[in-house]
């Protein structure tokens, strides 16, 4: 099974078995051994045997009829240990052995000891040996046979181990031992083996816990956790130049920035199995993912990187702005206009909110409409004009597909003429066929 995983930062923390002797309150800083029953004077300790007579080699056992000692380590807290003394009067119990003795206490066994505590030592009156309790661990595989490289897998039919790290608690890890009897299950594979356990997989393992590791009887492998991200493409293959696109058939990555929260970004990896969808495009590919596009991606997420199985490219949102033109191509002089057939930009200030300004980009495909002009163009957009524009919006601006120029509103006035061409003498009149002006003492009707 092949899985594409990138940028996986892993910290493997393998539990360390401590062999320090923990004492009762008579020893400074020591822990009191728990009572089996609060109303009794006896003490009890339970855990995995980690040394016998100071020897930590796996399988090391005591000697029948002999005195000695062994160290127990708690399963749920490997930093807690207790030293247990075996005397001539210590009795032993083991459900699988007819006449158990100290010889049946071996490194790796699960043991419960009752006795009396003194000076940090539990002198055992009774020792019960039992199989380690069943255990279940789950998480993401962060190492296989001590290799943390993404995609590293075990070997079919071989023994080995892997480390699981909890998804919701990366500081917690568990080592899982694979034996010759471990069985594997993966709903995507007919006959799963250790070869299907790879760094990056999500796994649940069941078995017996011994010395901080799980001897797995069953390992279940699950697909990586599905994730979804959407936003505007702000870089492709680490290039943020507007219009930069991926390459059809190639792998790579792009950065998505959330439309409503620009501080939230997601890196999306494009793999050989990534599929693309875009309305109106027959066979979309990575070449259709460009800086400025709005994209949604779904796939497996790991360490903040989403490895996409599907990428959907959507048209940029349609926008509409309306207001007075305050500058054309950066020039604010009244009457400055654009150039017919040329690209450029102009700035609009909203009529209802002069603090709101929008930049409108004019392209070669922008169309213009002006009821007063037979063939309007960018040359009819001038500082002081009232304009509405429709197009695709991005980062506070708009790339116009259509610009409509509105004629100034008509005004009606009436009143008494008080001057003609600046002359206020009563009876002064204008000249037929000539231009000029006159002044009214008037009421203006909008």
Short mmCIF file of C-alpha atoms in Angstrom, two decimals:
data_model
loop_
_atom_site.label_atom_id
_atom_site.label_comp_id
_atom_site.label_asym_id
_atom_site.label_seq_id
_atom_site.Cartn_x
_atom_site.Cartn_y
_atom_site.Cartn_z
CA UNK A 1 0.00 0.00 0.00
CA UNK A 2 1.44 3.35 -1.03
CA UNK A 3 0.56 6.54 0.71
CA UNK A 4 1.82 10.01 -0.18
CA UNK A 5 2.63 11.97 2.94
CA UNK A 6 4.77 15.06 3.13
CA UNK A 7 6.15 17.44 5.66
CA UNK A 8 5.50 15.09 8.59
CA UNK A 9 7.32 16.36 11.64
CA UNK A 10 7.54 13.60 14.19
CA UNK A 11 8.79 13.45 17.69
CA UNK A 12 9.04 9.90 18.98
CA UNK A 13 8.87 9.52 22.73
CA UNK A 14 9.48 5.95 23.88
CA UNK A 15 8.55 5.25 27.49
CA UNK A 16 11.61 4.75 29.70
CA UNK A 17 11.42 2.17 32.46
CA UNK A 18 12.75 3.59 35.69
CA UNK A 19 14.46 1.25 38.13
CA UNK A 20 14.75 3.66 41.05
CA UNK A 21 13.40 2.28 44.31
CA UNK A 22 10.42 4.17 45.63
CA UNK A 23 10.00 4.12 49.37
CA UNK A 24 7.47 4.91 52.03
CA UNK A 25 7.34 8.16 53.95
CA UNK A 26 10.45 7.22 55.94
CA UNK A 27 12.53 7.91 52.80
CA UNK A 28 12.83 11.52 51.63
CA UNK A 29 10.81 12.17 48.44
CA UNK A 30 9.60 8.53 48.28
CA UNK A 31 6.09 7.44 47.37
CA UNK A 32 3.94 5.46 49.82
CA UNK A 33 2.89 2.10 48.39
CA UNK A 34 -0.88 1.86 47.98
CA UNK A 35 -2.91 -0.14 50.50
CA UNK A 36 -4.87 -3.08 49.14
CA UNK A 37 -7.52 -2.37 51.80
CA UNK A 38 -7.46 0.84 53.84
CA UNK A 39 -8.46 -0.95 57.04
CA UNK A 40 -5.59 -3.46 56.89
CA UNK A 41 -1.93 -2.94 57.78
CA UNK A 42 -0.71 -4.86 54.72
CA UNK A 43 0.64 -3.13 51.62
CA UNK A 44 0.25 -4.06 47.95
CA UNK A 45 2.11 -3.31 44.74
CA UNK A 46 1.27 -4.40 41.21
CA UNK A 47 2.91 -4.03 37.80
CA UNK A 48 5.32 -5.54 35.31
CA UNK A 49 8.51 -7.18 36.58
CA UNK A 50 11.41 -5.15 35.14
CA UNK A 51 14.33 -6.73 37.04
CA UNK A 52 14.90 -9.92 39.05
CA UNK A 53 17.85 -9.86 41.44
CA UNK A 54 19.07 -6.70 39.67
CA UNK A 55 19.03 -8.34 36.21
CA UNK A 56 16.82 -6.69 33.56
CA UNK A 57 17.32 -9.23 30.74
CA UNK A 58 13.97 -10.42 29.34
CA UNK A 59 12.97 -13.83 30.70
CA UNK A 60 15.26 -13.65 33.76
CA UNK A 61 13.55 -15.49 36.65
CA UNK A 62 14.08 -16.05 40.35
CA UNK A 63 15.23 -19.32 41.90
CA UNK A 64 12.80 -21.73 43.55
CA UNK A 65 13.23 -21.76 47.34
CA UNK A 66 15.69 -18.88 47.31
CA UNK A 67 15.48 -15.38 48.71
CA UNK A 68 15.87 -12.41 46.42
CA UNK A 69 14.07 -9.37 45.10
CA UNK A 70 12.40 -8.01 42.00
CA UNK A 71 11.27 -4.58 40.80
CA UNK A 72 7.71 -3.84 39.70
CA UNK A 73 6.85 -0.99 37.31
CA UNK A 74 3.30 0.32 37.12
CA UNK A 75 1.65 -0.17 33.73
CA UNK A 76 -0.15 3.16 33.82
CA UNK A 77 2.85 5.07 35.18
CA UNK A 78 6.26 3.70 34.03
CA UNK A 79 8.08 6.25 36.24
CA UNK A 80 6.66 4.55 39.37
CA UNK A 81 8.51 1.45 40.59
CA UNK A 82 8.48 -0.68 43.73
CA UNK A 83 11.11 -3.12 45.01
CA UNK A 84 9.72 -6.39 46.39
CA UNK A 85 11.76 -8.67 48.72
CA UNK A 86 11.16 -12.41 48.57
CA UNK A 87 11.76 -14.28 51.84
CA UNK A 88 11.67 -17.92 52.90
CA UNK A 89 8.05 -17.49 54.01
CA UNK A 90 6.77 -15.79 50.83
CA UNK A 91 4.05 -17.81 49.11
CA UNK A 92 3.40 -17.81 45.38
CA UNK A 93 0.29 -18.19 43.26
CA UNK A 94 0.05 -18.70 39.50
CA UNK A 95 -3.12 -19.97 37.84
CA UNK A 96 -1.10 -21.72 35.13
CA UNK A 97 1.36 -23.49 37.47
CA UNK A 98 0.59 -26.32 39.94
CA UNK A 99 3.24 -25.47 42.57
CA UNK A 100 4.53 -21.97 41.75
CA UNK A 101 7.69 -20.56 43.29
CA UNK A 102 10.11 -17.64 42.93
CA UNK A 103 11.26 -19.41 39.72
CA UNK A 104 7.93 -18.40 38.16
CA UNK A 105 8.56 -14.68 38.69
CA UNK A 106 10.30 -13.53 35.49
CA UNK A 107 11.14 -10.24 33.81
CA UNK A 108 8.09 -9.25 31.76
CA UNK A 109 5.53 -10.99 34.00
CA UNK A 110 2.61 -9.14 35.53
CA UNK A 111 2.71 -9.53 39.32
CA UNK A 112 0.74 -8.44 42.38
CA UNK A 113 2.58 -8.56 45.71
CA UNK A 114 1.15 -8.22 49.26
CA UNK A 115 3.29 -7.65 52.32
CA UNK A 116 4.67 -5.03 54.66
CA UNK A 117 6.55 -1.91 53.62
CA UNK A 118 9.60 -0.62 55.39
CA UNK A 119 12.40 1.66 54.25
CA UNK A 120 11.02 1.78 50.71
CA UNK A 121 10.98 -2.03 50.35
CA UNK A 122 7.88 -4.25 50.25
CA UNK A 123 8.62 -7.55 52.02
CA UNK A 124 6.21 -9.91 50.30
CA UNK A 125 4.02 -12.37 52.16
CA UNK A 126 2.22 -13.36 48.96
CA UNK A 127 3.09 -13.00 45.24
CA UNK A 128 0.51 -13.62 42.54
CA UNK A 129 1.71 -14.03 38.94
CA UNK A 130 -0.84 -13.50 36.15
CA UNK A 131 -0.88 -12.78 32.42
CA UNK A 132 -0.56 -9.05 31.60
CA UNK A 133 -3.98 -7.37 31.24
CA UNK A 134 -5.34 -6.74 27.75
CA UNK A 135 -4.45 -3.37 26.27
CA UNK A 136 -5.73 -1.16 23.44
CA UNK A 137 -3.83 1.77 21.96
CA UNK A 138 -4.57 3.98 18.98
CA UNK A 139 -3.03 6.88 17.09
CA UNK A 140 -0.99 7.80 14.06
CA UNK A 141 2.07 5.73 13.16
CA UNK A 142 5.12 7.95 13.61
CA UNK A 143 7.87 5.33 13.27
CA UNK A 144 8.21 1.79 11.91
CA UNK A 145 11.22 -0.23 13.10
CA UNK A 146 12.72 3.04 14.40
CA UNK A 147 12.45 4.78 10.99
CA UNK A 148 10.35 7.97 10.94
CA UNK A 149 10.47 8.72 7.20
CA UNK A 150 6.98 9.29 5.77
CA UNK A 151 5.68 6.22 3.94
CA UNK A 152 8.06 3.76 5.65
CA UNK A 153 6.26 0.43 6.13
CA UNK A 154 6.82 -2.87 7.89
CA UNK A 155 7.65 -6.14 6.13
CA UNK A 156 5.04 -8.81 5.41
CA UNK A 157 5.54 -11.86 7.62
CA UNK A 158 8.31 -10.25 9.65
CA UNK A 159 8.36 -9.23 13.29
CA UNK A 160 9.16 -5.68 14.32
CA UNK A 161 7.60 -2.70 16.05
CA UNK A 162 6.00 0.65 15.39
CA UNK A 163 5.26 3.75 17.45
CA UNK A 164 1.80 5.27 17.76
CA UNK A 165 1.26 8.93 18.67
CA UNK A 166 -2.15 10.10 19.82
CA UNK A 167 -3.75 12.54 17.39
CA UNK A 168 -5.21 14.68 20.18
CA UNK A 169 -2.15 14.43 22.46
CA UNK A 170 1.16 14.34 20.52
CA UNK A 171 3.14 14.01 23.77
CA UNK A 172 1.65 10.54 24.33
CA UNK A 173 3.24 7.64 22.43
CA UNK A 174 3.00 3.87 22.62
CA UNK A 175 5.31 1.22 21.20
CA UNK A 176 3.57 -1.74 19.55
CA UNK A 177 5.46 -5.01 19.04
CA UNK A 178 4.54 -7.15 16.04
CA UNK A 179 5.01 -10.89 16.55
CA UNK A 180 4.61 -13.95 14.36
CA UNK A 181 1.02 -14.35 15.57
CA UNK A 182 -0.12 -10.72 15.11
CA UNK A 183 -3.08 -10.44 12.72
CA UNK A 184 -3.77 -7.37 10.57
CA UNK A 185 -7.02 -5.89 9.26
CA UNK A 186 -7.44 -3.17 6.64
CA UNK A 187 -10.77 -2.75 4.86
CA UNK A 188 -8.97 -1.46 1.75
CA UNK A 189 -6.68 -4.54 1.53
CA UNK A 190 -7.79 -8.14 1.04
CA UNK A 191 -5.00 -9.81 3.05
CA UNK A 192 -3.36 -7.15 5.18
CA UNK A 193 0.11 -7.69 6.67
CA UNK A 194 2.76 -5.72 8.57
CA UNK A 195 3.69 -4.28 5.14
CA UNK A 196 0.44 -2.28 5.28
CA UNK A 197 1.46 -0.47 8.48
CA UNK A 198 3.21 2.68 7.30
CA UNK A 199 4.34 5.96 8.85
CA UNK A 200 1.33 8.28 8.65
CA UNK A 201 -1.36 5.60 8.96
CA UNK A 202 -4.00 5.66 11.67
CA UNK A 203 -3.91 2.39 13.63
CA UNK A 204 -5.68 0.67 16.53
CA UNK A 205 -3.71 -2.12 18.20
CA UNK A 206 -4.90 -4.66 20.78
CA UNK A 207 -2.78 -7.03 22.80
CA UNK A 208 -1.01 -7.41 26.11
CA UNK A 209 0.94 -4.62 27.75
CA UNK A 210 4.40 -5.51 28.99
CA UNK A 211 7.21 -3.17 30.08
CA UNK A 212 5.56 -0.19 28.44
CA UNK A 213 5.01 -1.87 25.04
CA UNK A 214 1.97 -3.62 23.59
CA UNK A 215 2.53 -7.11 22.23
CA UNK A 216 -0.10 -6.86 19.51
CA UNK A 217 -2.55 -9.65 18.82
CA UNK A 218 -4.60 -7.53 16.40
CA UNK A 219 -3.72 -4.42 14.39
CA UNK A 220 -6.43 -2.49 12.54
CA UNK A 221 -5.33 -0.02 9.86
CA UNK A 222 -7.57 2.89 8.89
CA UNK A 223 -7.38 5.48 6.11
CA UNK A 224 -5.83 8.83 7.14
CA UNK A 225 -8.24 11.33 8.71
CA UNK A 226 -10.18 13.24 6.05
CA UNK A 227 -9.93 17.03 6.07
CA UNK A 228 -11.32 19.96 4.09
CA UNK A 229 -9.97 23.44 3.39
CA UNK A 230 -11.17 26.30 1.22
CA UNK A 231 -10.06 29.81 0.38
CA UNK A 232 -8.15 31.87 -2.14
CA UNK A 233 -4.92 30.58 -3.67
CA UNK A 234 -2.16 32.96 -2.53
CA UNK A 235 0.85 31.01 -3.82
CA UNK A 236 1.57 28.05 -6.11
CA UNK A 237 4.81 26.12 -5.58
CA UNK A 238 5.94 28.98 -3.27
CA UNK A 239 5.41 31.66 -5.98
CA UNK A 240 2.83 34.34 -5.08
CA UNK A 241 2.82 36.30 -8.38
CA UNK A 242 -0.74 36.89 -9.60
CA UNK A 243 -1.74 34.39 -12.27
CA UNK A 244 0.97 31.84 -11.40
CA UNK A 245 -0.45 28.34 -11.99
CA UNK A 246 0.53 24.74 -11.40
CA UNK A 247 1.62 22.33 -14.12
CA UNK A 248 -0.73 19.75 -15.60
CA UNK A 249 0.21 16.21 -14.51
CA UNK A 250 2.86 17.41 -12.07
CA UNK A 251 2.92 17.23 -8.29
CA UNK A 252 3.42 20.32 -6.18
CA UNK A 253 1.63 22.44 -3.60
CA UNK A 254 -0.35 25.62 -3.18
CA UNK A 255 -1.32 27.83 -0.24
CA UNK A 256 -4.95 28.58 0.58
CA UNK A 257 -5.90 31.66 2.60
CA UNK A 258 -9.30 31.66 4.24
CA UNK A 259 -11.64 34.26 2.69
CA UNK A 260 -13.07 35.38 6.05
CA UNK A 261 -9.87 35.10 8.12
CA UNK A 262 -6.68 35.96 6.25
CA UNK A 263 -4.52 34.81 9.20
CA UNK A 264 -5.68 31.22 8.65
CA UNK A 265 -3.81 29.38 5.87
CA UNK A 266 -3.54 25.77 4.71
CA UNK A 267 -0.82 24.18 2.59
CA UNK A 268 -2.32 21.77 0.05
CA UNK A 269 -0.13 19.08 -1.50
CA UNK A 270 -0.99 17.93 -5.02
CA UNK A 271 -0.18 14.24 -5.54
CA UNK A 272 -0.24 12.05 -8.64
CA UNK A 273 -3.67 10.76 -7.58
CA UNK A 274 -5.23 14.21 -7.01
CA UNK A 275 -8.27 14.89 -9.21
CA UNK A 276 -9.48 18.35 -10.24
CA UNK A 277 -12.95 19.71 -10.96
CA UNK A 278 -13.98 23.05 -12.44
CA UNK A 279 -17.32 24.01 -13.97
CA UNK A 280 -16.95 24.82 -17.66
CA UNK A 281 -13.57 23.09 -18.00
CA UNK A 282 -13.60 19.70 -19.72
CA UNK A 283 -10.42 18.19 -18.22
CA UNK A 284 -9.15 20.44 -15.43
CA UNK A 285 -5.70 19.85 -13.95
CA UNK A 286 -3.16 21.43 -11.61
CA UNK A 287 -2.58 23.94 -14.45
CA UNK A 288 -6.01 25.41 -13.63
CA UNK A 289 -5.04 26.21 -10.02
CA UNK A 290 -3.68 29.75 -10.17
CA UNK A 291 -2.86 32.51 -7.68
CA UNK A 292 -6.10 34.41 -7.12
CA UNK A 293 -8.42 31.44 -7.71
CA UNK A 294 -10.95 30.36 -5.12
CA UNK A 295 -10.45 26.66 -4.36
CA UNK A 296 -11.72 23.97 -2.01
CA UNK A 297 -9.64 20.85 -1.33
CA UNK A 298 -10.36 17.58 0.43
CA UNK A 299 -7.93 14.86 1.49
CA UNK A 300 -5.79 13.56 4.34
CA UNK A 301 -4.41 16.06 6.84
CA UNK A 302 -1.15 15.64 8.72
CA UNK A 303 0.98 18.22 10.58
CA UNK A 304 -0.93 21.15 9.05
CA UNK A 305 -0.55 19.90 5.46
CA UNK A 306 -3.51 18.59 3.47
CA UNK A 307 -2.65 15.97 0.83
CA UNK A 308 -5.49 16.48 -1.63
CA UNK A 309 -7.52 13.71 -3.20
CA UNK A 310 -9.84 16.21 -4.88
CA UNK A 311 -9.52 19.92 -5.68
CA UNK A 312 -12.51 21.99 -6.78
CA UNK A 313 -11.85 25.30 -8.55
CA UNK A 314 -14.70 27.80 -8.36
CA UNK A 315 -15.15 31.11 -10.19
CA UNK A 316 -14.19 34.17 -8.12
CA UNK A 317 -17.20 35.84 -6.46
CA UNK A 318 -19.15 38.37 -8.57
CA UNK A 319 -19.06 41.92 -7.24
CA UNK A 320 -20.79 45.23 -7.96
CA UNK A 321 -19.70 48.76 -7.05
CA UNK A 322 -21.19 52.18 -7.77
CA UNK A 323 -20.04 55.70 -7.13
CA UNK A 324 -18.16 58.78 -8.36
CA UNK A 325 -14.84 58.38 -10.17
CA UNK A 326 -12.15 60.10 -8.10
CA UNK A 327 -9.08 59.04 -10.12
CA UNK A 328 -8.24 57.41 -13.45
CA UNK A 329 -4.95 55.54 -13.75
CA UNK A 330 -3.86 57.21 -10.51
CA UNK A 331 -4.58 60.79 -11.73
CA UNK A 332 -7.12 62.80 -9.70
CA UNK A 333 -7.34 65.91 -11.94
CA UNK A 334 -10.95 66.73 -12.83
CA UNK A 335 -11.85 65.64 -16.36
CA UNK A 336 -9.01 63.10 -16.65
CA UNK A 337 -10.28 60.12 -18.66
CA UNK A 338 -9.13 56.66 -19.63
CA UNK A 339 -7.90 55.66 -23.09
CA UNK A 340 -10.17 53.86 -25.55
CA UNK A 341 -9.10 50.21 -26.04
CA UNK A 342 -6.46 50.38 -23.31
CA UNK A 343 -6.33 48.58 -19.97
CA UNK A 344 -6.10 50.58 -16.77
CA UNK A 345 -7.90 51.32 -13.55
CA UNK A 346 -10.03 53.88 -11.83
CA UNK A 347 -11.15 54.55 -8.28
CA UNK A 348 -14.76 54.87 -7.18
CA UNK A 349 -16.06 56.51 -4.02
CA UNK A 350 -19.48 55.36 -2.90
CA UNK A 351 -22.14 58.06 -3.15
CA UNK A 352 -23.65 56.97 0.15
CA UNK A 353 -20.34 56.49 1.96
CA UNK A 354 -17.41 58.64 0.87
CA UNK A 355 -15.05 56.80 3.21
CA UNK A 356 -15.48 53.66 1.12
CA UNK A 357 -13.33 53.46 -2.02
CA UNK A 358 -12.98 50.65 -4.54
CA UNK A 359 -10.41 50.18 -7.27
CA UNK A 360 -11.80 48.94 -10.58
CA UNK A 361 -9.46 47.26 -13.06
CA UNK A 362 -10.25 47.63 -16.76
CA UNK A 363 -9.09 44.85 -19.09
CA UNK A 364 -9.19 44.27 -22.83
CA UNK A 365 -12.48 42.38 -22.41
CA UNK A 366 -14.28 45.01 -20.31
CA UNK A 367 -17.42 46.34 -22.01
CA UNK A 368 -18.79 49.87 -21.54
CA UNK A 369 -22.29 51.32 -21.61
CA UNK A 370 -23.28 55.01 -21.81
CA UNK A 371 -26.75 56.06 -23.04
CA UNK A 372 -25.30 59.38 -24.27
CA UNK A 373 -22.49 57.82 -26.36
CA UNK A 374 -22.97 55.58 -29.46
CA UNK A 375 -19.80 53.47 -28.87
CA UNK A 376 -18.60 54.07 -25.31
CA UNK A 377 -15.12 53.03 -24.16
CA UNK A 378 -12.67 53.56 -21.30
CA UNK A 379 -12.24 57.10 -22.75
CA UNK A 380 -15.71 57.90 -21.42
CA UNK A 381 -14.73 57.13 -17.83
CA UNK A 382 -13.51 60.43 -16.41
CA UNK A 383 -12.79 61.90 -13.01
CA UNK A 384 -16.17 63.21 -11.82
CA UNK A 385 -18.21 60.65 -13.76
CA UNK A 386 -20.81 58.56 -11.98
CA UNK A 387 -20.16 54.89 -12.75
CA UNK A 388 -21.33 51.41 -11.80
CA UNK A 389 -19.12 48.37 -12.43
CA UNK A 390 -19.72 44.61 -12.31
CA UNK A 391 -17.06 41.91 -12.29
CA UNK A 392 -15.02 39.58 -10.07
CA UNK A 393 -13.99 40.93 -6.70
CA UNK A 394 -10.68 40.24 -4.98
CA UNK A 395 -8.93 41.84 -1.98
CA UNK A 396 -11.06 45.00 -1.96
CA UNK A 397 -10.85 45.53 -5.73
CA UNK A 398 -12.89 44.52 -8.74
CA UNK A 399 -11.87 43.34 -12.21
CA UNK A 400 -14.64 44.77 -14.36
CA UNK A 401 -16.50 42.79 -16.98
CA UNK A 402 -18.98 45.66 -17.52
CA UNK A 403 -18.85 49.39 -16.76
CA UNK A 404 -21.96 51.54 -16.98
CA UNK A 405 -21.54 55.32 -17.14
CA UNK A 406 -24.50 57.26 -15.78
CA UNK A 407 -25.30 60.71 -17.23
CA UNK A 408 -25.43 63.48 -14.60
CA UNK A 409 -28.95 63.76 -13.15
CA UNK A 410 -31.25 66.37 -14.82
CA UNK A 411 -32.23 69.44 -12.82
CA UNK A 412 -35.18 71.86 -13.22
CA UNK A 413 -35.05 75.55 -12.15
CA UNK A 414 -37.45 78.42 -12.46
CA UNK A 415 -37.51 82.04 -11.33
CA UNK A 416 -36.91 85.68 -12.24
CA UNK A 417 -33.96 86.56 -14.58
CA UNK A 418 -31.66 88.89 -12.68
CA UNK A 419 -28.75 89.06 -15.18
CA UNK A 420 -27.97 88.19 -18.83
CA UNK A 421 -24.33 87.58 -19.74
CA UNK A 422 -23.46 89.32 -16.47
CA UNK A 423 -25.52 92.47 -17.20
CA UNK A 424 -28.21 93.29 -14.61
CA UNK A 425 -29.78 96.27 -16.44
CA UNK A 426 -33.54 95.70 -16.70
CA UNK A 427 -34.57 94.74 -20.25
CA UNK A 428 -31.13 93.38 -21.20
CA UNK A 429 -31.60 90.25 -23.34
CA UNK A 430 -29.53 87.52 -24.85
CA UNK A 431 -28.50 87.29 -28.54
CA UNK A 432 -30.24 84.93 -30.95
CA UNK A 433 -27.99 82.03 -31.99
CA UNK A 434 -25.25 83.01 -29.58
CA UNK A 435 -24.01 81.16 -26.49
CA UNK A 436 -24.14 82.83 -23.10
CA UNK A 437 -25.62 82.60 -19.65
CA UNK A 438 -28.21 84.16 -17.46
CA UNK A 439 -28.89 84.23 -13.73
CA UNK A 440 -32.15 83.31 -12.04
CA UNK A 441 -33.41 84.19 -8.65
CA UNK A 442 -34.81 80.71 -8.58
CA UNK A 443 -35.92 77.67 -6.70
CA UNK A 444 -34.02 74.51 -7.77
CA UNK A 445 -36.03 71.31 -8.21
CA UNK A 446 -33.96 68.09 -8.31
#
